Tab-separated table of C-alpha atoms in Angstrom:
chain	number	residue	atom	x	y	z
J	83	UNK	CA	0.000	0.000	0.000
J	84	UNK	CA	1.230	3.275	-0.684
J	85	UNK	CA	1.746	5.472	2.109
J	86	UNK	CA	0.588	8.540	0.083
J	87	UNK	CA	-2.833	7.287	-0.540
J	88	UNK	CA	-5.681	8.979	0.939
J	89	UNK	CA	-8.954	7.000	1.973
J	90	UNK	CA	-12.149	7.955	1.976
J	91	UNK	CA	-13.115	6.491	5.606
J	92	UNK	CA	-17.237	7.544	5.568
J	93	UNK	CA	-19.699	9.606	4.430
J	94	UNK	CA	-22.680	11.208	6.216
J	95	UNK	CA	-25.482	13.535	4.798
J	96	UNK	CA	-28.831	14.688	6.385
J	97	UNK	CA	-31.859	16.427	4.610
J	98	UNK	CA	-34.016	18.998	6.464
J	99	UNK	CA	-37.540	17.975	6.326
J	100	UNK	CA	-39.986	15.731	4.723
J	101	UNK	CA	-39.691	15.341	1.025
J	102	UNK	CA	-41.913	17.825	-0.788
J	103	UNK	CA	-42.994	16.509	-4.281
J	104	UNK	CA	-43.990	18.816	-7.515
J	105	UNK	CA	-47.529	18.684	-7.050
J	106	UNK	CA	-47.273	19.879	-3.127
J	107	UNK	CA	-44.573	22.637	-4.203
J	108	UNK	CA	-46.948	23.509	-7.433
J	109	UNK	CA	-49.983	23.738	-4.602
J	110	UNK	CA	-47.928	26.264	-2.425
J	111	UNK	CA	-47.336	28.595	-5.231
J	112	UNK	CA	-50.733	28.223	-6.194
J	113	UNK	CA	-49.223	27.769	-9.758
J	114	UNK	CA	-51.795	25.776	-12.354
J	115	UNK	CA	-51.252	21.827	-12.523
J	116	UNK	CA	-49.680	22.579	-15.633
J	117	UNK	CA	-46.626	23.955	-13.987
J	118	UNK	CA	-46.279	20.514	-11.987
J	119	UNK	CA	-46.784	18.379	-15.623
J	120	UNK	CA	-43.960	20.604	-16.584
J	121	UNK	CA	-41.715	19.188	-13.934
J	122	UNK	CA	-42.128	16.480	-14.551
J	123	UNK	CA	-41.544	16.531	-17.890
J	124	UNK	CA	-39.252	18.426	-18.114
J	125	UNK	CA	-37.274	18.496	-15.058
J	126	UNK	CA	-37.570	15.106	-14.145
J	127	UNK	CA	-36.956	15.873	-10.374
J	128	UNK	CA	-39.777	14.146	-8.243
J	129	UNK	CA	-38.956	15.824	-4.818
J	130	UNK	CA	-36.642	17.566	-2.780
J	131	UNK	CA	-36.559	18.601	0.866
J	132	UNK	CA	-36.414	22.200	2.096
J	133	UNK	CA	-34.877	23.593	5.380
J	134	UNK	CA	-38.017	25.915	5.506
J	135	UNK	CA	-41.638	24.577	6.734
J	136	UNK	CA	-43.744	25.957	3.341
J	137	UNK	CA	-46.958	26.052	5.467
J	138	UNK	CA	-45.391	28.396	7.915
J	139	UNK	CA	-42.550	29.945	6.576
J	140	UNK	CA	-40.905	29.454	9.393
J	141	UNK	CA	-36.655	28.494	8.255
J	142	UNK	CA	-36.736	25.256	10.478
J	143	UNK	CA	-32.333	24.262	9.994
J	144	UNK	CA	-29.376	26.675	9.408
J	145	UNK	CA	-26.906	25.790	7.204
J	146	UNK	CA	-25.200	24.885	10.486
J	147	UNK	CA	-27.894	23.031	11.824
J	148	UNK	CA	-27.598	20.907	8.417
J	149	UNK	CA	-23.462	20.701	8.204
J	150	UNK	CA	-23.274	19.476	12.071
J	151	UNK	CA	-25.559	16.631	11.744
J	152	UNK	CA	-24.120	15.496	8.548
J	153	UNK	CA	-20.403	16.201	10.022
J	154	UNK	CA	-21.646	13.957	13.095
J	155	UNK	CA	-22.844	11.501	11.137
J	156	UNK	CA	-19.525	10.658	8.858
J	157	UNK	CA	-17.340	11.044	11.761
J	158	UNK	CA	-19.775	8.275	13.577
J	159	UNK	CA	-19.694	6.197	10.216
J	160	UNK	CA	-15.455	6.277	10.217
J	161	UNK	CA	-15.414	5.334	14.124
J	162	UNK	CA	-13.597	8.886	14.827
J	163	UNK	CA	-13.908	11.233	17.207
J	164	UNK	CA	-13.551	15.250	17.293
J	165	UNK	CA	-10.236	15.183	18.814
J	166	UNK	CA	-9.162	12.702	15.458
J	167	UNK	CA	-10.072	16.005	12.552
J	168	UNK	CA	-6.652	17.580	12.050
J	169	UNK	CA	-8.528	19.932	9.178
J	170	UNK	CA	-11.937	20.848	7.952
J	171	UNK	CA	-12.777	22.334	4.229
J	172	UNK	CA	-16.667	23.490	3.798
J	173	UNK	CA	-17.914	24.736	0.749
J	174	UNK	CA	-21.232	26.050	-0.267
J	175	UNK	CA	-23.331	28.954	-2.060
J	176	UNK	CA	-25.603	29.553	0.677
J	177	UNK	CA	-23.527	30.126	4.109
J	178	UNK	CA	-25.834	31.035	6.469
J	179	UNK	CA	-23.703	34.297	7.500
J	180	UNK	CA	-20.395	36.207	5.106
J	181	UNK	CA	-18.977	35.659	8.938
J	182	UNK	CA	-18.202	33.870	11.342
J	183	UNK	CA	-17.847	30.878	7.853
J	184	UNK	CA	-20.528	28.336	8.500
J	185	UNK	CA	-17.677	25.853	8.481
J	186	UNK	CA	-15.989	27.688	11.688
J	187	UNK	CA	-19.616	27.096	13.552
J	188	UNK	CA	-19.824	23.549	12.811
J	189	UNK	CA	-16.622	23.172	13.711
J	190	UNK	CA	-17.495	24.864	17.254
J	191	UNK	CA	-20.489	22.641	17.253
J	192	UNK	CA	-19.037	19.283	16.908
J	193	UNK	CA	-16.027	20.338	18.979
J	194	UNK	CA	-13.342	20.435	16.501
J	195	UNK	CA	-10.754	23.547	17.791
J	196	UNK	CA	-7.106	24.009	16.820
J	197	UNK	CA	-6.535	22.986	13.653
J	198	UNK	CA	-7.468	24.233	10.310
J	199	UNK	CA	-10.924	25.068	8.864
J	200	UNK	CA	-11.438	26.592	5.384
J	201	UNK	CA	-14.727	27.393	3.693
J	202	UNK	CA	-15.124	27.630	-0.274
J	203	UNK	CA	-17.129	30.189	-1.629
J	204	UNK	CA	-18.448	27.876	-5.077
J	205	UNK	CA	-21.421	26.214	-6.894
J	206	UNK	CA	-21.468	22.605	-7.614
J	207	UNK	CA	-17.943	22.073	-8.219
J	208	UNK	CA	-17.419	23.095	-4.728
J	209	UNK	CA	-17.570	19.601	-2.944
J	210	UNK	CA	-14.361	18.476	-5.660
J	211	UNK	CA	-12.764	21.528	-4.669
J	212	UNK	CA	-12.680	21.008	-0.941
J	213	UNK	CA	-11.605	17.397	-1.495
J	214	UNK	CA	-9.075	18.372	-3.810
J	215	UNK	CA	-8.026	21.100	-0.665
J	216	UNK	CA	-8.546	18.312	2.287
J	217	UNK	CA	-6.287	15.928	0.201
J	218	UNK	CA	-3.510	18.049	-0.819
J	219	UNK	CA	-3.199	18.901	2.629
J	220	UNK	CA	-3.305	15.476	4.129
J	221	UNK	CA	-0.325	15.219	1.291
J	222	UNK	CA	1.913	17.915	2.351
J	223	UNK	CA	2.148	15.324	5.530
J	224	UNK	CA	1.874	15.802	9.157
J	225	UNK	CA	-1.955	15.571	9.368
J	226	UNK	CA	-3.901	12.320	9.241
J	227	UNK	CA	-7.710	12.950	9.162
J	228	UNK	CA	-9.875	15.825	7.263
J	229	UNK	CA	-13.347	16.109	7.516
J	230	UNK	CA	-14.737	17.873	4.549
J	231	UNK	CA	-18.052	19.512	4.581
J	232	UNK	CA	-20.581	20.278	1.653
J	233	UNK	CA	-24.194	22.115	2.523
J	234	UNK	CA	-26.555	24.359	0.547
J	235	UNK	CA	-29.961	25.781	1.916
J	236	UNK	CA	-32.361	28.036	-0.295
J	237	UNK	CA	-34.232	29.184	2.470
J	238	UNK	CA	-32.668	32.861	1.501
J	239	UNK	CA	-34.321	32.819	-1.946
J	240	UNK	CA	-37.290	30.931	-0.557
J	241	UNK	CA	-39.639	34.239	-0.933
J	242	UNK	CA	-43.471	32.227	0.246
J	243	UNK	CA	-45.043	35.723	-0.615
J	244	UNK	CA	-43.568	35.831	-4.437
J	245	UNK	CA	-46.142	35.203	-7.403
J	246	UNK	CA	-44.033	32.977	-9.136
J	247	UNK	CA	-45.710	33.124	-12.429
J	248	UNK	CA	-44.612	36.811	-12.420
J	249	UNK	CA	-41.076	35.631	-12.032
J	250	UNK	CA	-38.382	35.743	-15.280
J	251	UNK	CA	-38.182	32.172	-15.836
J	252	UNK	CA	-34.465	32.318	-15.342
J	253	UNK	CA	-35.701	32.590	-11.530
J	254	UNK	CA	-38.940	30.030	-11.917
J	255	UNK	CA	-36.137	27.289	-12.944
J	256	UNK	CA	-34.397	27.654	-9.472
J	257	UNK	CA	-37.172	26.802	-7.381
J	258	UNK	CA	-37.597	23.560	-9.275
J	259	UNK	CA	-34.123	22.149	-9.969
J	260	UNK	CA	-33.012	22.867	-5.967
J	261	UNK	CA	-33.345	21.187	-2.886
J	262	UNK	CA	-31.603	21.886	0.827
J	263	UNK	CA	-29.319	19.358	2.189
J	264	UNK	CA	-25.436	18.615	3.945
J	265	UNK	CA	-23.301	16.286	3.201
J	266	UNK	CA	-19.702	15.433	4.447
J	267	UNK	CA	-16.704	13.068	4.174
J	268	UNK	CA	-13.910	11.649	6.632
J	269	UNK	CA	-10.389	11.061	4.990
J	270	UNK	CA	-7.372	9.645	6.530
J	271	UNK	CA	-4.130	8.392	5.580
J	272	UNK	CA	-4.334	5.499	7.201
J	273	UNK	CA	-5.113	2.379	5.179
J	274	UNK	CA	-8.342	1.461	6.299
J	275	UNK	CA	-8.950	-2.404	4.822
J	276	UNK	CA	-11.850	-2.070	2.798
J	277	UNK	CA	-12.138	1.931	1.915
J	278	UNK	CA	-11.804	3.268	-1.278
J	279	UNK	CA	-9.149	4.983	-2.087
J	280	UNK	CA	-8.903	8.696	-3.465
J	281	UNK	CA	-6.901	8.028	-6.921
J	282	UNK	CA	-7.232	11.501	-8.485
J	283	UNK	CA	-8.858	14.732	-8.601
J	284	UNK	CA	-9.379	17.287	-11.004
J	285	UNK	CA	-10.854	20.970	-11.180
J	286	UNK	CA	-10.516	23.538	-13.239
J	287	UNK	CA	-11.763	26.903	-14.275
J	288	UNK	CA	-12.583	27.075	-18.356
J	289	UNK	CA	-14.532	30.298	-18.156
J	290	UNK	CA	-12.016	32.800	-20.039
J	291	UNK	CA	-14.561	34.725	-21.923
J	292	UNK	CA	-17.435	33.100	-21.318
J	293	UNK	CA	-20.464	34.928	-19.177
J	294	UNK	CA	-22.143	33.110	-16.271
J	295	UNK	CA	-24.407	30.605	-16.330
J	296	UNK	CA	-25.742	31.018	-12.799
J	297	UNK	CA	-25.693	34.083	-10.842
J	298	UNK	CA	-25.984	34.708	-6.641
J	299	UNK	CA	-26.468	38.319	-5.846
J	300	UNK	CA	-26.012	39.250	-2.121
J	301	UNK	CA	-27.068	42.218	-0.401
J	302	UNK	CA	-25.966	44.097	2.179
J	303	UNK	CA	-27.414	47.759	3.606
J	304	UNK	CA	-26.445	49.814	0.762
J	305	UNK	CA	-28.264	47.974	-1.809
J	306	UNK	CA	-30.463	45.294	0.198
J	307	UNK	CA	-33.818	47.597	-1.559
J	308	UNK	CA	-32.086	46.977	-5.092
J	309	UNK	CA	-33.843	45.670	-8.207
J	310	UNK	CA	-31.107	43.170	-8.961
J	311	UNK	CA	-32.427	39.469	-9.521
J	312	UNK	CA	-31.110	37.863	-6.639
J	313	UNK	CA	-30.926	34.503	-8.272
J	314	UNK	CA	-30.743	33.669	-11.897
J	315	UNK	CA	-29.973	30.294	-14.125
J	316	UNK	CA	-29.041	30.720	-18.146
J	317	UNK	CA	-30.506	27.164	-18.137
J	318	UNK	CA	-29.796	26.950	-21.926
J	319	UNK	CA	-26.697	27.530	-21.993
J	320	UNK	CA	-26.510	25.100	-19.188
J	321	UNK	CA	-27.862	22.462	-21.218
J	322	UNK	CA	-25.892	23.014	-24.464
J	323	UNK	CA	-22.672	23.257	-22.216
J	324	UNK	CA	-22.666	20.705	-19.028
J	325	UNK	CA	-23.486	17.600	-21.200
J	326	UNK	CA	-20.238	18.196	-23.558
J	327	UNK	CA	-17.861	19.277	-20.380
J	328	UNK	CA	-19.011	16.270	-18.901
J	329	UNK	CA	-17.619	13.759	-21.539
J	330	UNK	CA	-14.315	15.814	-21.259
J	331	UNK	CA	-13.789	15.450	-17.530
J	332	UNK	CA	-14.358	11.801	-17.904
J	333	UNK	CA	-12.059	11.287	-21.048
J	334	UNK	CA	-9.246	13.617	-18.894
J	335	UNK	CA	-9.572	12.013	-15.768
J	336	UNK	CA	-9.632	8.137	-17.655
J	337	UNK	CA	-6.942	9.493	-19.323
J	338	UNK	CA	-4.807	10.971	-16.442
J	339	UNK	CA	-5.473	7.489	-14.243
J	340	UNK	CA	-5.020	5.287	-17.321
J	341	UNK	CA	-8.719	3.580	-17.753
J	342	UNK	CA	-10.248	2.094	-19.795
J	343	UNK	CA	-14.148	3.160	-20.005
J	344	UNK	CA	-15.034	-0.969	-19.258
J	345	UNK	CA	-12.717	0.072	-15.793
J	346	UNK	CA	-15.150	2.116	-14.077
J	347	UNK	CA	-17.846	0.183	-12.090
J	348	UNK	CA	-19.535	2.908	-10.570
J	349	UNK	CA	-20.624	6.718	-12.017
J	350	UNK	CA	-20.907	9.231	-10.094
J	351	UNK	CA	-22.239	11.940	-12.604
J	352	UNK	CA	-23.631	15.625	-12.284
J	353	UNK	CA	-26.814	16.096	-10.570
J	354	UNK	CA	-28.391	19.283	-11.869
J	355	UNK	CA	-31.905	17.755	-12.458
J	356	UNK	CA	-33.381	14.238	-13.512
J	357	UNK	CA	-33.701	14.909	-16.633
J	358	UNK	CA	-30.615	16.935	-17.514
J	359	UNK	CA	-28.941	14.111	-15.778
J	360	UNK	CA	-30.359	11.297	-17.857
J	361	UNK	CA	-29.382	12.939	-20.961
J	362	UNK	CA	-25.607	13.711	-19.358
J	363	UNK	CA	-25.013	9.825	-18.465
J	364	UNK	CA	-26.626	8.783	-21.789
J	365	UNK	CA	-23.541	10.945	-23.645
J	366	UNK	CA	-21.221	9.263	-21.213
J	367	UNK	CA	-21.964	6.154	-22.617
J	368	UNK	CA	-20.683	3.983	-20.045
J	369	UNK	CA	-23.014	0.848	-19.995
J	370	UNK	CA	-20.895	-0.993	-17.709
J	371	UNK	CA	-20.970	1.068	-14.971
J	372	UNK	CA	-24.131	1.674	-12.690
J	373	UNK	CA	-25.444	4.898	-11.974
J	374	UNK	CA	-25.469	6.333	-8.401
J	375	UNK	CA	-27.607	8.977	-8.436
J	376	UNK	CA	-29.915	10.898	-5.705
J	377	UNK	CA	-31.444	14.072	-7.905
J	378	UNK	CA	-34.557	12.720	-9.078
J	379	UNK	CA	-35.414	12.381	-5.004
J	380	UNK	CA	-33.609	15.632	-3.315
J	381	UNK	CA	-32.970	17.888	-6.133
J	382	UNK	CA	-29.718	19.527	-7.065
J	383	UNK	CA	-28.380	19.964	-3.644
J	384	UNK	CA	-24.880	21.726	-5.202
J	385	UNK	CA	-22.190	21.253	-2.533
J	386	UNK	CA	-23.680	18.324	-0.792
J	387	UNK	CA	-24.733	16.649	-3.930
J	388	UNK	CA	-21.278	14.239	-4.630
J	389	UNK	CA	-21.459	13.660	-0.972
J	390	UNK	CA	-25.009	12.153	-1.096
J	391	UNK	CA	-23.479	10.064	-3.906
J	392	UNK	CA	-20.997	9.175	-2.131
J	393	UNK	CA	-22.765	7.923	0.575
J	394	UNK	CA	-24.559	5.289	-1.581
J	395	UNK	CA	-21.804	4.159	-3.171
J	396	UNK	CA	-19.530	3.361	-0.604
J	397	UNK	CA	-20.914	0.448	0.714
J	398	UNK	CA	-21.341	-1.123	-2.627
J	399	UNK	CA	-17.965	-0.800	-3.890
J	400	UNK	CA	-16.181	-3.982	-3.430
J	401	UNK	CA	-11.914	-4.708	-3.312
J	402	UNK	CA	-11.428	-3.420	-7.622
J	403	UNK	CA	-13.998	-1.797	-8.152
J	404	UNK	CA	-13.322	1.556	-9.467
J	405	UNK	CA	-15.850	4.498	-9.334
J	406	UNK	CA	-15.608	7.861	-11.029
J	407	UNK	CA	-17.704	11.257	-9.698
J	408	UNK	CA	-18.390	14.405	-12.260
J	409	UNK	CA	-19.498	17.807	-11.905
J	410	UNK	CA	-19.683	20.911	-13.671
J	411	UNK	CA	-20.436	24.311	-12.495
J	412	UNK	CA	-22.138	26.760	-14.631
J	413	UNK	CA	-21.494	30.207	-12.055
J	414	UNK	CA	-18.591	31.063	-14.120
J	415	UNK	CA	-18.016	27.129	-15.771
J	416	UNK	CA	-15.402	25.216	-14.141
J	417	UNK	CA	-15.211	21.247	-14.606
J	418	UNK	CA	-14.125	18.499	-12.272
J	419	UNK	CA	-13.816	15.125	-11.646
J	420	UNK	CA	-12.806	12.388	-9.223
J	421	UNK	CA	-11.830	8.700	-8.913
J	422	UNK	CA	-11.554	5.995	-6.683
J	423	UNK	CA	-10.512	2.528	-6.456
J	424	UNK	CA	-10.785	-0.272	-3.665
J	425	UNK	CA	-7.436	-2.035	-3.258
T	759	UNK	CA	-58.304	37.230	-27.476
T	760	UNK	CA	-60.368	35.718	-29.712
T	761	UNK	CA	-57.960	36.667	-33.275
T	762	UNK	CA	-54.559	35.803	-33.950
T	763	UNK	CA	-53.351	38.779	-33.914
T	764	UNK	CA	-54.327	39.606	-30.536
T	765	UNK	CA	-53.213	36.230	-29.483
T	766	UNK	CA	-49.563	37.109	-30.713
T	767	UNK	CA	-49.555	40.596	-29.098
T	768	UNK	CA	-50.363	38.590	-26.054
T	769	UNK	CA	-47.504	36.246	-26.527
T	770	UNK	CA	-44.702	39.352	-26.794
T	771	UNK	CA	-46.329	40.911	-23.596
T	772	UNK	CA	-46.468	37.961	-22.011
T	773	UNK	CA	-42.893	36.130	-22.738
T	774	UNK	CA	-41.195	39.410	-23.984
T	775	UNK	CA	-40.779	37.322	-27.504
T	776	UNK	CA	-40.927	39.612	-30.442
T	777	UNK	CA	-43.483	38.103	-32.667
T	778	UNK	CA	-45.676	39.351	-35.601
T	779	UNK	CA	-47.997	37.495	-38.251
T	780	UNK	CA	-45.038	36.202	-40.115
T	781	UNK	CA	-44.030	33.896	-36.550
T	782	UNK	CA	-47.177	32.140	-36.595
T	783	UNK	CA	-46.567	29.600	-38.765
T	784	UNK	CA	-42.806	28.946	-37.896
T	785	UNK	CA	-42.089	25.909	-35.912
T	786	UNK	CA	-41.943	27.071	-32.371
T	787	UNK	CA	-38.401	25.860	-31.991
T	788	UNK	CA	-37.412	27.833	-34.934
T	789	UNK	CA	-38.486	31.550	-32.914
T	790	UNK	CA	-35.460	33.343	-31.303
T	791	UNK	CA	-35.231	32.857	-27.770
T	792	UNK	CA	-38.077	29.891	-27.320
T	793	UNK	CA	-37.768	27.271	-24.647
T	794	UNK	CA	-40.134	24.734	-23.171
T	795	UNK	CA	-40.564	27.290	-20.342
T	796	UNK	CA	-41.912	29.879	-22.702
T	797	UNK	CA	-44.414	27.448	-23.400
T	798	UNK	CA	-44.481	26.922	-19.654
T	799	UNK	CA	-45.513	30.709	-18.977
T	800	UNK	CA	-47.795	30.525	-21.968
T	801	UNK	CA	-49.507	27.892	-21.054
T	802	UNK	CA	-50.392	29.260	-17.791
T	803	UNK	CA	-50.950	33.008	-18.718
T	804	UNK	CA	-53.650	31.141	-20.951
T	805	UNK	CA	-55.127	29.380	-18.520
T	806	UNK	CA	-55.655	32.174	-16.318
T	807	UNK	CA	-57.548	33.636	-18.997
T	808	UNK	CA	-59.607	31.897	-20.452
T	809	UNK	CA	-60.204	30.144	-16.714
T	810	UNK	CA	-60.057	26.739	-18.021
T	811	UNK	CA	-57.342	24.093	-18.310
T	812	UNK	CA	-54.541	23.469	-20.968
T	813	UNK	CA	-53.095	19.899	-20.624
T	814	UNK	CA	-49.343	20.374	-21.315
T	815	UNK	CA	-49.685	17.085	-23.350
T	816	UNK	CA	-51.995	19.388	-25.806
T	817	UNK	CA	-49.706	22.656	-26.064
T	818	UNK	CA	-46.965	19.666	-26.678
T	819	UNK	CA	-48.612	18.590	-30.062
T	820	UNK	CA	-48.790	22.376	-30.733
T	821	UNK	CA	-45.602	22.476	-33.156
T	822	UNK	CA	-46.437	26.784	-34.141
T	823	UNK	CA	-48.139	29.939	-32.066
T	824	UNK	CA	-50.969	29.124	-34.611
T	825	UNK	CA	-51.843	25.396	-32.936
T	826	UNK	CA	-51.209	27.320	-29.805
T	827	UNK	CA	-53.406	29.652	-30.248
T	828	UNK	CA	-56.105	27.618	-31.629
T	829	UNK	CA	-55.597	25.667	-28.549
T	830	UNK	CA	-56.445	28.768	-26.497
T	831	UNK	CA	-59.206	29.539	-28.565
T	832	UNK	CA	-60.824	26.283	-28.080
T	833	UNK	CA	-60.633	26.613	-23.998
């Protein structure tokens, strides 16, 4: 075994609430049952769960109420403790505050102190990014264990009050393809018989030139009374783009690794919505491989998405299989990939 | 909304789409800027006006703003 590899010990996630399905969210809008056939249709996302209550508008978990309970959970999953996390990496869209990070709370709450904690401002390459952080980290040597965080609540944009039908349909698009959830991963560098471990990743920014595909606004005094959209999703360029960038993270990392497309057992691929998602893995075109995926059920949950993933796949990798995990953000485009491999 | 023309001055208020006579009989996907959710927020403006129900399954088969509209008419 090399003494350089990096396991992935566990993975815990949580989801706030019950699952609400189209025809409940189409009912709270009071948007016609046409907008729910739509959804269907043409989403292809069945449910998702929200951190607010939509019959009383009351925001029922925090970001940090989320990112604990998933944190507790992996740790619990890997058999570790607190006092084991030498680092922590969150990353999400939606922190619940600019500051204190949300990653510095749930650090506080799970009783983690004294060692590093960074937080990623990203979309859904985020989760890829932190691992990418976590592992370099647990590289450079003298630190054993990260815990790496990935949450995303849309309680912010969750306006009960809105008439949605009024809405640019840039904005409509959000409150279909999203859902609220946490998700996070323990990795060590000690071999753990059994766990998979972390053979690449990759991430990388190919925006130069190109204008966003999904936008965040945030407001502050100055301009909280602004005009500005606060959310918005150029959902076709999305779906000329993420299908394409897809293929070319696979073929890179395959590639980088040296697989063949028969090697992979077990796709991981982006979750932007069940539908989008079905045409993405159908361009893959890798029939050997099964599918682990969770957004026809939660939504696109961004940062906690591959962790969710994750979570399913674990236990049914067996010693060689090999699994491979895309995503692609659209906020500015960056691409990335990962791979593992159970020795 | 009973004539065409009012039916396509409808559709540019309603989805910002700049359409005259000559759009009518274009396939749908052939109109600058059109998107299943255009025919989303059609769908839906129509319904609240004429206070009846469009299946989406209907405003599928509808291939230009002409079938559309006939479909409106007929609710």
């Amino acid at each position: 075994m090399d003494r350089r590899d990096i396991h992935v010990l566990a993975a815990g996630t949580v989801l706030p609430g019950p699952p609400v399905d189209n025809a409940e969210l189409t009912r709270r809008f009071s948007m016609p049952p046409v907008w729910e056939e739509w959804i269907d249709t043409f989403v292809g996302t069945r449910s998702r769960h929200l951190a607010t209550d939509l019959e009383t508008g009351q925001v029922r978990w925090s970001l940090a109420d989320m990112g604990e309970a998933a944190a507790s959970r992996a740790l619990q999953a890997a058999g570790l403790g607190a006092g084991d996390i030498d680092l922590m990496v969150a990353s999400t869209a939606s922190p619940d505050l600019l500051m204190p990070a949300t990653v510095n709370v749930v650090a506080d709450r799970i009783g983690v102190d004294g060692v590093p904690t960074y937080q990623l401002q990203s979309g859904c390459c985020g989760a890829l990014q932190a691992l990418e952080l976590a592992r370099t980290m647990l590289l450079s040597g003298g630190r054993r264990t990260a815990l790496v965080v990935g949450a995303e609540s849309c309680a912010k944009h969750l306006d009960l009050t809105v008439d949605v039908a009024k809405l640019p349909t840039s904005e409509q698009i959000n409150g279909v393809l999203f859902g609220d959830g946490a998700g996070a991963v323990v990795l060590g560098t000690d071999p753990v018989p059994g766990t998979p471990v972390l053979r690449g990743v990759t991430q990388r920014l190919v925006g130069l030139g190109r204008e966003p595909g999904q936008l965040v606004e945030w407001f502050g005094r100055a301009d909280r009374h602004t005009d500005r959209q606060a959310v918005r999703e150029e959902y076709k360029a999305i779906e000329e783009s993420v299908p394409p960038m897809a293929c070319e993270v696979l073929d890179e990392l395959l590639d980088e690794l040296d697989w063949k497309e028969t090697d992979v057992d077990f796709l991981l691929p982006p979750q932007l919505g069940g539908r989008m998602t079905e045409r993405i893995v159908g361009g893959l075109d890798l029939p050997g491989a099964t599918e682990v995926s969770v957004v026809a059920d939660i939504g696109n949950t961004g940062n906690a998405a591959p962790w969710f993933q994750l979570e399913q796949a674990l236990p049914r990798m067996r010693e060689g299989d090999r699994a491979v995990g895309i995503a692609v953000e659209s906020s500015k485009w960056i691409k990335a990939g990962f791979a593992l491999e159970v020795c | 909304m009973t004539t065409l023309d009012e039916f396509l001055d409808f559709v540019s208020q309603e989805l910002g789409l700049n359409v005259t006579t000559d759009d009518a009989d274009r396939h749908v996907d052939e109109l600058p800027g059109w998107d299943s959710m255009f025919l989303l927020t059609l769908v839906t403006a129509l319904e609240q006006q004429a206070g009846r129900r469009i299946l989406l399954a209907d405003a599928l088969q509808a291939s230009t703003l002409r079938d559309v509209h006939e479909l409106a008419v007929d609710a």
